[in-house]
Amino acid sequence: VGHVRLLCLAFDGAFSRSVPMQRESDLTDAHQRIHAMLGLGHNTRTIASMIGVNERTVRRRINELMDHYGVTSRQALAAIAAAPHERST
């Protein structure tokens, strides 16, 4: 019983600090493409080449995506992109 209570307290604490996930539809097409490419494991240079922009633009958009999803690393952002999820129609 003590372990369950401890887990409940930890969950409640984490939940109270959480922020709602942003919907993918709130992103521009360019942001969605970059996010998808990150999920496939592409690096900044490859993404820039594939969509025809410079690497600095890709890095800026990646930072915007990280802010949008509330993550602090490219790996976390890529994991979100790679995770299966339902798309609203």
mmCIF file of C-alpha atoms in Angstrom:
data_model
loop_
_atom_site.group_PDB
_atom_site.id
_atom_site.type_symbol
_atom_site.label_atom_id
_atom_site.label_comp_id
_atom_site.label_asym_id
_atom_site.label_seq_id
_atom_site.Cartn_x
_atom_site.Cartn_y
_atom_site.Cartn_z
ATOM 1 C CA VAL A 1 0.000 0.000 0.000
ATOM 2 C CA GLY A 2 2.859 2.412 0.761
ATOM 3 C CA HIS A 3 4.347 1.979 -2.708
ATOM 4 C CA VAL A 4 1.027 2.657 -4.394
ATOM 5 C CA ARG A 5 0.547 5.829 -2.361
ATOM 6 C CA LEU A 6 4.063 6.964 -3.252
ATOM 7 C CA LEU A 7 3.403 6.367 -6.956
ATOM 8 C CA CYS A 8 0.109 8.266 -6.732
ATOM 9 C CA LEU A 9 1.853 11.232 -5.113
ATOM 10 C CA ALA A 10 4.581 11.188 -7.784
ATOM 11 C CA PHE A 11 1.984 11.053 -10.551
ATOM 12 C CA ASP A 12 -0.062 13.867 -9.027
ATOM 13 C CA GLY A 13 3.043 16.020 -8.749
ATOM 14 C CA ALA A 14 4.090 15.380 -12.342
ATOM 15 C CA PHE A 15 0.547 15.902 -13.619
ATOM 16 C CA SER A 16 0.204 19.244 -11.841
ATOM 17 C CA ARG A 17 3.348 20.492 -13.640
ATOM 18 C CA SER A 18 2.328 19.186 -17.061
ATOM 19 C CA VAL A 19 1.229 21.286 -19.984
ATOM 20 C CA PRO A 20 -1.276 20.239 -22.627
ATOM 21 C CA MET A 21 0.146 18.757 -25.814
ATOM 22 C CA GLN A 22 -0.232 20.993 -28.800
ATOM 23 C CA ARG A 23 -2.141 19.667 -31.741
ATOM 24 C CA GLU A 24 -0.186 18.872 -34.866
ATOM 25 C CA SER A 25 -2.709 20.872 -36.886
ATOM 26 C CA ASP A 26 -1.424 24.002 -35.089
ATOM 27 C CA LEU A 27 1.870 23.616 -36.993
ATOM 28 C CA THR A 28 2.734 24.982 -40.436
ATOM 29 C CA ASP A 29 3.316 22.531 -43.277
ATOM 30 C CA ALA A 30 7.051 23.257 -43.112
ATOM 31 C CA HIS A 31 7.160 22.469 -39.399
ATOM 32 C CA GLN A 32 5.185 19.250 -39.911
ATOM 33 C CA ARG A 33 7.553 18.111 -42.678
ATOM 34 C CA ILE A 34 10.637 18.798 -40.570
ATOM 35 C CA HIS A 35 9.088 17.039 -37.592
ATOM 36 C CA ALA A 36 8.283 13.978 -39.702
ATOM 37 C CA MET A 37 11.827 13.891 -41.103
ATOM 38 C CA LEU A 38 13.270 14.057 -37.587
ATOM 39 C CA GLY A 39 11.084 11.081 -36.680
ATOM 40 C CA LEU A 40 12.637 9.179 -39.584
ATOM 41 C CA GLY A 41 16.112 9.934 -38.243
ATOM 42 C CA HIS A 42 17.266 12.553 -40.761
ATOM 43 C CA ASN A 43 19.866 15.083 -39.666
ATOM 44 C CA THR A 44 19.723 18.857 -40.122
ATOM 45 C CA ARG A 45 21.805 18.891 -43.304
ATOM 46 C CA THR A 46 19.704 16.209 -44.978
ATOM 47 C CA ILE A 47 16.430 17.897 -44.005
ATOM 48 C CA ALA A 48 17.664 21.247 -45.317
ATOM 49 C CA SER A 49 18.693 19.669 -48.602
ATOM 50 C CA MET A 50 15.421 17.778 -48.992
ATOM 51 C CA ILE A 51 13.169 20.795 -48.443
ATOM 52 C CA GLY A 52 15.403 23.398 -50.086
ATOM 53 C CA VAL A 53 16.253 25.693 -47.180
ATOM 54 C CA ASN A 54 19.478 26.405 -45.327
ATOM 55 C CA GLU A 55 20.515 24.520 -42.210
ATOM 56 C CA ARG A 56 20.020 27.553 -39.985
ATOM 57 C CA THR A 57 16.346 27.679 -41.000
ATOM 58 C CA VAL A 58 15.937 24.004 -40.131
ATOM 59 C CA ARG A 59 17.613 24.506 -36.733
ATOM 60 C CA ARG A 60 15.328 27.493 -36.014
ATOM 61 C CA ARG A 61 12.230 25.496 -36.933
ATOM 62 C CA ILE A 62 13.411 22.570 -34.811
ATOM 63 C CA ASN A 63 13.741 24.944 -31.850
ATOM 64 C CA GLU A 64 10.222 26.219 -32.550
ATOM 65 C CA LEU A 65 8.964 22.631 -32.634
ATOM 66 C CA MET A 66 10.691 21.897 -29.328
ATOM 67 C CA ASP A 67 8.954 24.914 -27.786
ATOM 68 C CA HIS A 68 5.654 23.844 -29.334
ATOM 69 C CA TYR A 69 5.836 20.348 -27.828
ATOM 70 C CA GLY A 70 7.484 21.431 -24.576
ATOM 71 C CA VAL A 71 10.588 19.273 -24.973
ATOM 72 C CA THR A 72 14.230 20.173 -24.480
ATOM 73 C CA SER A 73 16.014 17.814 -26.851
ATOM 74 C CA ARG A 74 15.944 16.776 -30.497
ATOM 75 C CA GLN A 75 15.727 13.162 -29.362
ATOM 76 C CA ALA A 76 12.505 13.825 -27.466
ATOM 77 C CA LEU A 77 11.108 15.703 -30.459
ATOM 78 C CA ALA A 78 12.041 12.846 -32.800
ATOM 79 C CA ALA A 79 10.446 10.334 -30.424
ATOM 80 C CA ILE A 80 7.176 12.267 -30.546
ATOM 81 C CA ALA A 81 7.297 12.277 -34.336
ATOM 82 C CA ALA A 82 8.114 8.567 -34.514
ATOM 83 C CA ALA A 83 5.451 7.507 -32.002
ATOM 84 C CA PRO A 84 2.267 6.114 -33.496
ATOM 85 C CA HIS A 85 -0.690 8.373 -32.838
ATOM 86 C CA GLU A 86 -4.193 8.946 -34.086
ATOM 87 C CA ARG A 87 -4.692 11.707 -36.571
ATOM 88 C CA SER A 88 -7.863 13.687 -36.379
ATOM 89 C CA THR A 89 -9.895 13.895 -39.567
#
